[in-house]
PDB file of N, CA and C in Angstrom:
ATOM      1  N   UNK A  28    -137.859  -0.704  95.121  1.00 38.00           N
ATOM      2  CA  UNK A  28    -139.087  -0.673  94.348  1.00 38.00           C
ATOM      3  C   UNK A  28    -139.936   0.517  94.785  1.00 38.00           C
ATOM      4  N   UNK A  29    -140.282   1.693  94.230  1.00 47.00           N
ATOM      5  CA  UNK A  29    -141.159   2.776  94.062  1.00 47.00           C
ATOM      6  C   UNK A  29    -142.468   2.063  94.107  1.00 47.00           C
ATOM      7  N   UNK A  30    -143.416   2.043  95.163  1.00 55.00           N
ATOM      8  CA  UNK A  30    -144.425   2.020  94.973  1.00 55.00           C
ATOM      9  C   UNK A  30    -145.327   3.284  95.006  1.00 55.00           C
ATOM     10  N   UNK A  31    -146.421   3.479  94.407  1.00 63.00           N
ATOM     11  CA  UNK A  31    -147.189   4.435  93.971  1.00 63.00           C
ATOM     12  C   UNK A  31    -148.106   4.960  95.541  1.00 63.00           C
ATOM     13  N   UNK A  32    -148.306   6.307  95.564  1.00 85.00           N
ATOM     14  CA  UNK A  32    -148.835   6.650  96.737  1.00 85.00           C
ATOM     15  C   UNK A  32    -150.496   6.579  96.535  1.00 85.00           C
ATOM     16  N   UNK A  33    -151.081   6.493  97.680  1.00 84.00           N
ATOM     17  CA  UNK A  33    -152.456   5.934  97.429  1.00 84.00           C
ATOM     18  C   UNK A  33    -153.442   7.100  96.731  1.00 84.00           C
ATOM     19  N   UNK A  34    -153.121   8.045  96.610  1.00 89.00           N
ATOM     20  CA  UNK A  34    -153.877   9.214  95.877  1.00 89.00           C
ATOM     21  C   UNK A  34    -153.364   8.681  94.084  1.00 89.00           C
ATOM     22  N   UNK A  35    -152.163   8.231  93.880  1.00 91.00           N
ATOM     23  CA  UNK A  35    -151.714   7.809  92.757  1.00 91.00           C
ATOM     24  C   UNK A  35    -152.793   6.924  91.831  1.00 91.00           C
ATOM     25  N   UNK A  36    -152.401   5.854  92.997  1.00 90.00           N
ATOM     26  CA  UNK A  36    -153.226   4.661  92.470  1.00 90.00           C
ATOM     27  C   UNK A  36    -154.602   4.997  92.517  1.00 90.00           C
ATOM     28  N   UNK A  37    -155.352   5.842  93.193  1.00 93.00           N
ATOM     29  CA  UNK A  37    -156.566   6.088  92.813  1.00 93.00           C
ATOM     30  C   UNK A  37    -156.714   6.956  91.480  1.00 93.00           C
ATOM     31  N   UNK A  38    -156.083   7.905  91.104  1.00 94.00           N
ATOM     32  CA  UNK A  38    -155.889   8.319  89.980  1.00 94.00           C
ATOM     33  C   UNK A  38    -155.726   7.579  88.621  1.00 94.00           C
ATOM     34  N   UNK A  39    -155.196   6.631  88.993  1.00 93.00           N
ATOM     35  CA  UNK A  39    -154.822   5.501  88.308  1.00 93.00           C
ATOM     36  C   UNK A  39    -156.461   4.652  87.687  1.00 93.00           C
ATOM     37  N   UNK A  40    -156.267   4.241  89.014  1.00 93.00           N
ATOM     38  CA  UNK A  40    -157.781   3.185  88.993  1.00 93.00           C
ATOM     39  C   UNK A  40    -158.667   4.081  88.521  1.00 93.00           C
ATOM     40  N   UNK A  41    -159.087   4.739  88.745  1.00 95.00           N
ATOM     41  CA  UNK A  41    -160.275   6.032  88.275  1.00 95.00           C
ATOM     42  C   UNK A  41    -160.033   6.302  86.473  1.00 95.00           C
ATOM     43  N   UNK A  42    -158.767   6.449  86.352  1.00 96.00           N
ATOM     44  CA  UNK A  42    -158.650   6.614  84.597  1.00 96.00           C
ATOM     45  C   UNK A  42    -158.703   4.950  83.796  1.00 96.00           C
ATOM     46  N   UNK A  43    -159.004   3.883  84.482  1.00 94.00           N
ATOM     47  CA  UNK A  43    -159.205   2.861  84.287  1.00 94.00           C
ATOM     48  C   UNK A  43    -160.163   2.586  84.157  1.00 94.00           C
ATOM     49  N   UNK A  44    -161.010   2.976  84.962  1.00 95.00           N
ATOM     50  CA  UNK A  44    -162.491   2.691  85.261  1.00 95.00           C
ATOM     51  C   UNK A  44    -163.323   3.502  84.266  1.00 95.00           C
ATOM     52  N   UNK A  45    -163.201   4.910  83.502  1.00 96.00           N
ATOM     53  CA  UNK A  45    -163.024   5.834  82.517  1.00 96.00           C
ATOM     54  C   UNK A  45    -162.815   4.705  81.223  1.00 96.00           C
ATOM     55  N   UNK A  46    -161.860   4.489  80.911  1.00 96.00           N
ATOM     56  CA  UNK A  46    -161.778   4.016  79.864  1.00 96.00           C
ATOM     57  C   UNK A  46    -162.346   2.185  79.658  1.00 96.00           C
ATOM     58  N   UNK A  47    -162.556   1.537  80.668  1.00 94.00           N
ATOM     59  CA  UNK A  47    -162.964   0.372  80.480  1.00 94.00           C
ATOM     60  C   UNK A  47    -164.709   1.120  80.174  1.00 94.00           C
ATOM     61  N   UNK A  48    -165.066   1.483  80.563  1.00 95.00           N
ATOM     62  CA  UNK A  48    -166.453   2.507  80.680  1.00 95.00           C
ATOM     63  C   UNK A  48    -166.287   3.000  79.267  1.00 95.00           C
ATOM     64  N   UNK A  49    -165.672   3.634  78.831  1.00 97.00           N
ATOM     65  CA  UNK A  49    -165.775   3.800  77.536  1.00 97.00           C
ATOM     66  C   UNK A  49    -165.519   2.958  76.573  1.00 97.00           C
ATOM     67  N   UNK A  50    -165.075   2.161  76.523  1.00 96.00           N
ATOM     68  CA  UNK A  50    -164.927   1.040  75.587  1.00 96.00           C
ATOM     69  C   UNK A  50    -165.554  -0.061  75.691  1.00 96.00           C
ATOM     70  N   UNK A  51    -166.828   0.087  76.526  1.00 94.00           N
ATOM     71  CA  UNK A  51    -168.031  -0.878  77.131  1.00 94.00           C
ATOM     72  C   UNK A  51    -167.013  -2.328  77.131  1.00 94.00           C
ATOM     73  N   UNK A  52    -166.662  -2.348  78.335  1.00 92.00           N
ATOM     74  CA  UNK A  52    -165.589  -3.450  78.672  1.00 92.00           C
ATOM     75  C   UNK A  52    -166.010  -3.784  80.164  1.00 92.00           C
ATOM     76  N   UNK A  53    -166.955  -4.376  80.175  1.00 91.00           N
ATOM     77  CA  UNK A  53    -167.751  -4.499  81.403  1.00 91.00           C
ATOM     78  C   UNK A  53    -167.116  -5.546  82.462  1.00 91.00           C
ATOM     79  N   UNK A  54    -166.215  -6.319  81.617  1.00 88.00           N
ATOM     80  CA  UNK A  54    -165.531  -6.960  82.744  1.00 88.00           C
ATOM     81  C   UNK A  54    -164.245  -6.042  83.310  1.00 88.00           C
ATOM     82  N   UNK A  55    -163.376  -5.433  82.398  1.00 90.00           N
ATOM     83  CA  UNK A  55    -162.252  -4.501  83.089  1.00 90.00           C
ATOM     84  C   UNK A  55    -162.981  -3.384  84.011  1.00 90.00           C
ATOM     85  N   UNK A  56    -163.980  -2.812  83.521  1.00 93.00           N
ATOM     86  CA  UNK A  56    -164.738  -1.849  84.470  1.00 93.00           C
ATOM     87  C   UNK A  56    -165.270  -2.824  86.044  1.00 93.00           C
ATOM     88  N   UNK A  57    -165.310  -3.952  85.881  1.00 88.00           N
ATOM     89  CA  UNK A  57    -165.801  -4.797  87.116  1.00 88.00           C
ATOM     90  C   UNK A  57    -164.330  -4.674  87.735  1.00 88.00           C
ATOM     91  N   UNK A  58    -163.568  -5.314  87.209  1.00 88.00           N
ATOM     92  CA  UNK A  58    -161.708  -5.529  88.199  1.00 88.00           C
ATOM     93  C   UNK A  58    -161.650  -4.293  88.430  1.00 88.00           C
ATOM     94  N   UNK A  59    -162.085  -2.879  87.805  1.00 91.00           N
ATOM     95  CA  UNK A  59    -161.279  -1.595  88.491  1.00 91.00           C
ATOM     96  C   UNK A  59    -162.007  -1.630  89.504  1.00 91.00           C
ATOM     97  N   UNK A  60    -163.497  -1.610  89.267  1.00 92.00           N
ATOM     98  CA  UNK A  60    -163.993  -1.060  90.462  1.00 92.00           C
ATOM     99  C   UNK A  60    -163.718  -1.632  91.833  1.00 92.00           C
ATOM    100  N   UNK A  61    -163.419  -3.141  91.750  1.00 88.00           N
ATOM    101  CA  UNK A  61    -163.001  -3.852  92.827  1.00 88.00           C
ATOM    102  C   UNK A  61    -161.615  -3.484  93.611  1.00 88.00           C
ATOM    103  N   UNK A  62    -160.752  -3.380  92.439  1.00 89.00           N
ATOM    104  CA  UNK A  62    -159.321  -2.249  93.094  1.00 89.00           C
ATOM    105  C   UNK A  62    -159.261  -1.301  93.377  1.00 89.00           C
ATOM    106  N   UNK A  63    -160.246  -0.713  92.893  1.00 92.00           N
ATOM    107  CA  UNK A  63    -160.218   0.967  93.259  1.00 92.00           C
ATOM    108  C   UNK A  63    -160.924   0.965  95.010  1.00 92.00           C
ATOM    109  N   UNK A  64    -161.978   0.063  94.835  1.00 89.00           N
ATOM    110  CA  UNK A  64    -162.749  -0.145  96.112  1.00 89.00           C
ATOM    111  C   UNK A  64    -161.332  -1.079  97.185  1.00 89.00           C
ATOM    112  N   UNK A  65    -160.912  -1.711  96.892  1.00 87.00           N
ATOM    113  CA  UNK A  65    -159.725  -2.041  98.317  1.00 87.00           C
ATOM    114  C   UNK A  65    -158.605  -1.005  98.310  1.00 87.00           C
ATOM    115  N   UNK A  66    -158.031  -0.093  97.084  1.00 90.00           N
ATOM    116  CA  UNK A  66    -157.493   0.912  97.588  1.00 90.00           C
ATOM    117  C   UNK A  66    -157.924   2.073  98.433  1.00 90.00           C
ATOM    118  N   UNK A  67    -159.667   2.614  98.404  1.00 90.00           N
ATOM    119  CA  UNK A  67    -160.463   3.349  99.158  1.00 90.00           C
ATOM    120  C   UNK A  67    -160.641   2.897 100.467  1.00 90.00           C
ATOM    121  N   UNK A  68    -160.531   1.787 100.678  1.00 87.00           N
ATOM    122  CA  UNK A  68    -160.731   0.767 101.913  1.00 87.00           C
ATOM    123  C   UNK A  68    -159.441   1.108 102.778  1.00 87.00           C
ATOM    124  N   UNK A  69    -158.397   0.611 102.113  1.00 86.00           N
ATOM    125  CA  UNK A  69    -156.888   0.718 102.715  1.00 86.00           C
ATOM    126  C   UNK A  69    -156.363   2.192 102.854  1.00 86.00           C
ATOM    127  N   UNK A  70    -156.972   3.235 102.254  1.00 87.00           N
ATOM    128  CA  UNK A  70    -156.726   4.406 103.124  1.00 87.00           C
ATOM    129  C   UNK A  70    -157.723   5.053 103.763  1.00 87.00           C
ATOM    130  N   UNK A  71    -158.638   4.079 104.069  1.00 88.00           N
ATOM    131  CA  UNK A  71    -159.537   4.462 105.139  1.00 88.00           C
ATOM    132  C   UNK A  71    -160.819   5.305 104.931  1.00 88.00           C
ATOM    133  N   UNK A  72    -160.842   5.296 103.190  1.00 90.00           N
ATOM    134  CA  UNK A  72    -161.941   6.209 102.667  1.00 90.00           C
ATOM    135  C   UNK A  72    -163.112   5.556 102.617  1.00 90.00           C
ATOM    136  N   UNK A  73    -164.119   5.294 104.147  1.00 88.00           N
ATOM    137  CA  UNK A  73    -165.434   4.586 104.101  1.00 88.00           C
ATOM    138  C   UNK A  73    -166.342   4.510 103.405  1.00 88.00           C
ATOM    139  N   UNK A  74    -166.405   6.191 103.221  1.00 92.00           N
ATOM    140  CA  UNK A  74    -167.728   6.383 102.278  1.00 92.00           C
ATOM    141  C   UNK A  74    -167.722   6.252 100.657  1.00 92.00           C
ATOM    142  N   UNK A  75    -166.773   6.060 100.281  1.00 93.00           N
ATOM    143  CA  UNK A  75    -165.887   5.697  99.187  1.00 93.00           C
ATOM    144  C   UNK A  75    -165.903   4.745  98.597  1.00 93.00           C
ATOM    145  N   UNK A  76    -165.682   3.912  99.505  1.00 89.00           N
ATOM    146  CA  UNK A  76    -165.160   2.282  99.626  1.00 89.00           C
ATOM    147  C   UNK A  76    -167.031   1.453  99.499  1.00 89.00           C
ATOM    148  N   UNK A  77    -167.612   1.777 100.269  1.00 89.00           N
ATOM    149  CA  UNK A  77    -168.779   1.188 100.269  1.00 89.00           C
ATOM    150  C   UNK A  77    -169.306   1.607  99.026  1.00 89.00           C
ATOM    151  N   UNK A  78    -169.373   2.879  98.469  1.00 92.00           N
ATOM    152  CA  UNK A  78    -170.089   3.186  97.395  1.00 92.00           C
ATOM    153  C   UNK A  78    -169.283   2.622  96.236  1.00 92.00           C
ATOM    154  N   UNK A  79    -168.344   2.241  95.882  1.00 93.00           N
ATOM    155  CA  UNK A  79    -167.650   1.324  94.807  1.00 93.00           C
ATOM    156  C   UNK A  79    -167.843  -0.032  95.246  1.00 93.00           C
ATOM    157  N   UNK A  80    -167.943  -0.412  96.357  1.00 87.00           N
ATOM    158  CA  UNK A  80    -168.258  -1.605  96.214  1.00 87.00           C
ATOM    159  C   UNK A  80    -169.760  -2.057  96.188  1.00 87.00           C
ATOM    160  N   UNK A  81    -170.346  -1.174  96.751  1.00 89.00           N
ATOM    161  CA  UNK A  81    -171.513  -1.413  95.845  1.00 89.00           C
ATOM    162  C   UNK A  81    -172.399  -1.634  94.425  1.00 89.00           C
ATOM    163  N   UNK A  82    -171.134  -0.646  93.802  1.00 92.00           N
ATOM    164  CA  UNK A  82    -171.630  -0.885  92.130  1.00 92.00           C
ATOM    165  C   UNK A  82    -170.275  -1.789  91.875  1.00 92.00           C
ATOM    166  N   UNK A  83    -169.629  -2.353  92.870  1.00 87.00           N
ATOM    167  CA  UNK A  83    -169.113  -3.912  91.921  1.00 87.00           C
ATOM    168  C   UNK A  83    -169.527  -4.647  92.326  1.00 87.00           C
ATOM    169  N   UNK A  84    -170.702  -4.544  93.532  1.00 86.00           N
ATOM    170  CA  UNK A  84    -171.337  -5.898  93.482  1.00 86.00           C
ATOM    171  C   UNK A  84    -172.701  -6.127  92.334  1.00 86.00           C
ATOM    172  N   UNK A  85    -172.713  -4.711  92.340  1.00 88.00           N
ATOM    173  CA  UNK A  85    -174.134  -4.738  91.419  1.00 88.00           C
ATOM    174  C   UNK A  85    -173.735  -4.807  89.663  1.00 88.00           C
ATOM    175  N   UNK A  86    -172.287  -4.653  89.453  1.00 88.00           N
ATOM    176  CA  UNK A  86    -172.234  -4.864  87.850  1.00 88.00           C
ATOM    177  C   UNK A  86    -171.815  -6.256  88.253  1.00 88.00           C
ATOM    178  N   UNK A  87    -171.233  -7.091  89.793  1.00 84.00           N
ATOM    179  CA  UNK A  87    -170.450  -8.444  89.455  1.00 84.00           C
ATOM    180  C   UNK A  87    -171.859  -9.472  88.806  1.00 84.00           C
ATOM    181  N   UNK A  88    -173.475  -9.127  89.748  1.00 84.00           N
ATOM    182  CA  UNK A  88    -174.622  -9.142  89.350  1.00 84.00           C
ATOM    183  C   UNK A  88    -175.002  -9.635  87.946  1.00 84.00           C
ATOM    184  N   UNK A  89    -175.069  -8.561  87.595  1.00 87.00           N
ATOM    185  CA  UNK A  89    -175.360  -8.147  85.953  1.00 87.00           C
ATOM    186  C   UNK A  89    -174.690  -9.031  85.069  1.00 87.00           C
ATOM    187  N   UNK A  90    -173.310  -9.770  85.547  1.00 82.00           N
ATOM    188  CA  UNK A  90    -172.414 -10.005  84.379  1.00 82.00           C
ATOM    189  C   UNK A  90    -172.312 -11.373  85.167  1.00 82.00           C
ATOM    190  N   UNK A  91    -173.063 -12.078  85.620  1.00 81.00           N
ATOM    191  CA  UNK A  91    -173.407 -13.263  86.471  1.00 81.00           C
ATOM    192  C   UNK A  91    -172.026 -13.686  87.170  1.00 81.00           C
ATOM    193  N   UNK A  92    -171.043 -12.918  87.424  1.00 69.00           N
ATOM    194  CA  UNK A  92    -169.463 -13.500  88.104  1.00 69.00           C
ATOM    195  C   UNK A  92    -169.710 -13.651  89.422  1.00 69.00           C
ATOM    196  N   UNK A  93    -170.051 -14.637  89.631  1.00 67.00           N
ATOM    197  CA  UNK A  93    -170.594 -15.092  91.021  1.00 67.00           C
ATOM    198  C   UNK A  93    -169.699 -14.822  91.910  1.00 67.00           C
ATOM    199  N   UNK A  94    -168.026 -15.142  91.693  1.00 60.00           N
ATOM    200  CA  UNK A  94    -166.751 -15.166  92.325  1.00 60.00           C
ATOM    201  C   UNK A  94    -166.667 -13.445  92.473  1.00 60.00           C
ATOM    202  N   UNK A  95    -166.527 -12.931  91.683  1.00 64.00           N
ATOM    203  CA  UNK A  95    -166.524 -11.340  91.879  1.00 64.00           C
ATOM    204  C   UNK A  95    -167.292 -10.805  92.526  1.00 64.00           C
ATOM    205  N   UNK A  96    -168.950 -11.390  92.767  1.00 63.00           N
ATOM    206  CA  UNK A  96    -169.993 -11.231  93.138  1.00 63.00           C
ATOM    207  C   UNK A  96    -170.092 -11.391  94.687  1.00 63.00           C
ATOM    208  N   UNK A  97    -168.934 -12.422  95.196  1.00 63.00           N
ATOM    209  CA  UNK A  97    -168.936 -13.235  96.646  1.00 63.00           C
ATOM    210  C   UNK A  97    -168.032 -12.268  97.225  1.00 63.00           C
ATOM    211  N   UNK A  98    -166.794 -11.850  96.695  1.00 64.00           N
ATOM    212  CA  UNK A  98    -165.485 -10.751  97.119  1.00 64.00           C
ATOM    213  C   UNK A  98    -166.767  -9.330  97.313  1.00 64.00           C
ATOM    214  N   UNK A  99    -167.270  -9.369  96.100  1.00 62.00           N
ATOM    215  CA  UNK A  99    -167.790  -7.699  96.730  1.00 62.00           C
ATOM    216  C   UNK A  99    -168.357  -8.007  97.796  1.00 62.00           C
ATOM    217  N   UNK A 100    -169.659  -8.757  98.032  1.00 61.00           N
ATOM    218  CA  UNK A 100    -170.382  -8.602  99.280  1.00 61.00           C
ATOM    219  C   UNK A 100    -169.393  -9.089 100.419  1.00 61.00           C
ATOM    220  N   UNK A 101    -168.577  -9.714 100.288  1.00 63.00           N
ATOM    221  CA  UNK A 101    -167.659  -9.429 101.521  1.00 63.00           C
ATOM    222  C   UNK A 101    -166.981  -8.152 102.044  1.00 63.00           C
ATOM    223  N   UNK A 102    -166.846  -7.692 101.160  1.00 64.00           N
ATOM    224  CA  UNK A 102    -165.716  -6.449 101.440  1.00 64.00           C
ATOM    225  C   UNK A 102    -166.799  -5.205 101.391  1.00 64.00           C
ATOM    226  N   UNK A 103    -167.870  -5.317 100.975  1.00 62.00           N
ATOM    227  CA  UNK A 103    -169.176  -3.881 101.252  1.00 62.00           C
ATOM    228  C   UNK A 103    -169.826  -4.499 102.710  1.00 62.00           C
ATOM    229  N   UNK A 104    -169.559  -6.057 102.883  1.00 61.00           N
ATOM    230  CA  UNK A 104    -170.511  -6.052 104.968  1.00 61.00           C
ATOM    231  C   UNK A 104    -169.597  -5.764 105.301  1.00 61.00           C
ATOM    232  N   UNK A 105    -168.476  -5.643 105.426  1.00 60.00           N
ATOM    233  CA  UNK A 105    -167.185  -5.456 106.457  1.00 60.00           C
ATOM    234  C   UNK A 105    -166.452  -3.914 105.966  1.00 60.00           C
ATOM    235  N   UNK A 106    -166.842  -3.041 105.972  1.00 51.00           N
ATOM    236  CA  UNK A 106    -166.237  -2.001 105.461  1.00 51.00           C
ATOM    237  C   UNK A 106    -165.048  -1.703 106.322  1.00 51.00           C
ATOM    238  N   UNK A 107    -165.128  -1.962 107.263  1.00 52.00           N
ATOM    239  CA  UNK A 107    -163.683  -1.663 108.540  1.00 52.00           C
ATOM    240  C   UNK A 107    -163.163  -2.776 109.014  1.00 52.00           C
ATOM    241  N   UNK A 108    -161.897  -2.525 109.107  1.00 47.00           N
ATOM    242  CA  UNK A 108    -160.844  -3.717 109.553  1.00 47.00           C
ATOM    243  C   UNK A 108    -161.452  -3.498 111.121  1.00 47.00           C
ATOM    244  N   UNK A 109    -161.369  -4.629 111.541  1.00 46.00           N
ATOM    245  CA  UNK A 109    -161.272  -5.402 112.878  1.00 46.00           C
ATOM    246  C   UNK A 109    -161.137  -4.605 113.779  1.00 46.00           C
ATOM    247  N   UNK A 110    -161.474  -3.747 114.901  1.00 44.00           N
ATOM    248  CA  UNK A 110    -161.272  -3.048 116.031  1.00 44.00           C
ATOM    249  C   UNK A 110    -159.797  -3.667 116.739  1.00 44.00           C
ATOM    250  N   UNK A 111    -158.490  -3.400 117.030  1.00 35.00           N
ATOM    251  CA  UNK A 111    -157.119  -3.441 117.562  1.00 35.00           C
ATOM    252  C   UNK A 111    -157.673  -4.357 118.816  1.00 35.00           C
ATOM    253  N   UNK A 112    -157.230  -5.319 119.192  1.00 38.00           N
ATOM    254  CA  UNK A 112    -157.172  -5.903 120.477  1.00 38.00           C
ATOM    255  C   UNK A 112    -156.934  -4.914 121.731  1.00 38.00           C
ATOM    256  N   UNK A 113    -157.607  -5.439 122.798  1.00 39.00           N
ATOM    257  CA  UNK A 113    -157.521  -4.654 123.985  1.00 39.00           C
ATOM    258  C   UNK A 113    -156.552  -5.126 124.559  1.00 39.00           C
ATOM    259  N   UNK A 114    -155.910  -4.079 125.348  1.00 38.00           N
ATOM    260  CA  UNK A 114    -154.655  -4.574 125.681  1.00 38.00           C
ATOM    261  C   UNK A 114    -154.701  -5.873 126.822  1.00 38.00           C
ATOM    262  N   UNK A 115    -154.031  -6.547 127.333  1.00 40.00           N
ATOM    263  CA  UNK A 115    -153.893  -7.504 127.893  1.00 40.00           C
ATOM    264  C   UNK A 115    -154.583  -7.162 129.471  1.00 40.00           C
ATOM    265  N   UNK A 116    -154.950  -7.805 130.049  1.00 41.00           N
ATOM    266  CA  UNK A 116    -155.313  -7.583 131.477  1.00 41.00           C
ATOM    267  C   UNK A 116    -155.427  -9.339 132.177  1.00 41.00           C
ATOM    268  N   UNK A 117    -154.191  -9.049 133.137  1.00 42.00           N
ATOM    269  CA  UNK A 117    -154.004 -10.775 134.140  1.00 42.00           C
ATOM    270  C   UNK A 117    -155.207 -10.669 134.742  1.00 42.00           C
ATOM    271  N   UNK A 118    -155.434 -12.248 134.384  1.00 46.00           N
ATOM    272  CA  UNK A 118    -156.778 -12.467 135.508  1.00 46.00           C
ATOM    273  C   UNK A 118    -156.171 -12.246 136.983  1.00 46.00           C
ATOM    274  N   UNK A 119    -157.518 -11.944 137.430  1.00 49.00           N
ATOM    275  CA  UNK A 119    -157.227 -11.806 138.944  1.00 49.00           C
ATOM    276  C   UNK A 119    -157.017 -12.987 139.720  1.00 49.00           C
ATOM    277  N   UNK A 120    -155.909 -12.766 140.706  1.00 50.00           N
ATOM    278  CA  UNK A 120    -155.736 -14.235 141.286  1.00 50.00           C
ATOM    279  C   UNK A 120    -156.838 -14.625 142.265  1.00 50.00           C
ATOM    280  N   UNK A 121    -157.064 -16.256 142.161  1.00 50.00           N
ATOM    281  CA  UNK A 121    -158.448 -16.442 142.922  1.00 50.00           C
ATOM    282  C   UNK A 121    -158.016 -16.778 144.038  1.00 50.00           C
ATOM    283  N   UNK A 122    -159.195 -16.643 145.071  1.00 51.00           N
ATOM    284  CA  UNK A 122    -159.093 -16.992 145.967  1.00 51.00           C
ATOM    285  C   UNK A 122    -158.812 -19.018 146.263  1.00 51.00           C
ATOM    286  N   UNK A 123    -157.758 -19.637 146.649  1.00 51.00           N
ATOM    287  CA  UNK A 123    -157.886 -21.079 146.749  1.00 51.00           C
ATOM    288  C   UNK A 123    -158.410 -21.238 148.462  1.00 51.00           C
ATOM    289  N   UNK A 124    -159.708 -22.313 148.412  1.00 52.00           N
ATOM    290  CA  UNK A 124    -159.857 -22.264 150.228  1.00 52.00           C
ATOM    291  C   UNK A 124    -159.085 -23.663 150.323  1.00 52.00           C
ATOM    292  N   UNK A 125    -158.169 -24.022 151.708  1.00 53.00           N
ATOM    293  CA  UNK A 125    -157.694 -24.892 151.502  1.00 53.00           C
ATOM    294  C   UNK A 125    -158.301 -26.279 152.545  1.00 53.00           C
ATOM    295  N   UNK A 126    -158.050 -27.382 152.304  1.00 52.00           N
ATOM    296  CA  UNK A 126    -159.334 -27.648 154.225  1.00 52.00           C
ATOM    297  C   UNK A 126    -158.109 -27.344 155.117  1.00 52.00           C
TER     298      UNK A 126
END
């Protein structure tokens, strides 16, 4: 299976977002912006990612989709995945006093 490279799919999503926009299709213009915003996310494009998800939280708003409305503000507070775990470190062995 060929999957599409992430410059693709933004190309993609972007001529989506274009034409739902032009054909005042305010709900397909809501789903792009939300895909376009987790594909900006998943290659790490911050400033990107927050600014699309900002205007899908603000058209999910407008078009009262509460559910669309709950995904954006999740994914615009959390703009970055999780900081990698630190690597492991053994506790230090304690001292036992014995009588």
């Amino acid at each position: 299976m060929n999957t599409p490279t992430a410059q693709a799919a933004i190309l993609t999503l972007q001529q989506q977002l274009i034409a739902a926009r032009a054909s005042s299709d305010r709900v397909a213009e809501c789903e792009a912006l939300g895909n376009l915003g987790i594909v900006y996310y998943q290659g790490k494009k911050w400033h990107e990612a927050i600014a699309t998800f900002t205007n899908y939280l603000n058209l999910a708003k407008k078009l009262g989709h509460q559910w669309q409305e709950g995904i954006a503000y999740l994914q615009k507070t959390d703009p970055h995945p999780p900081s990698l775990p630190t690597p492991f470190t053994p506790p230090r062995p304690s001292l036992h006093l014995s009588r």
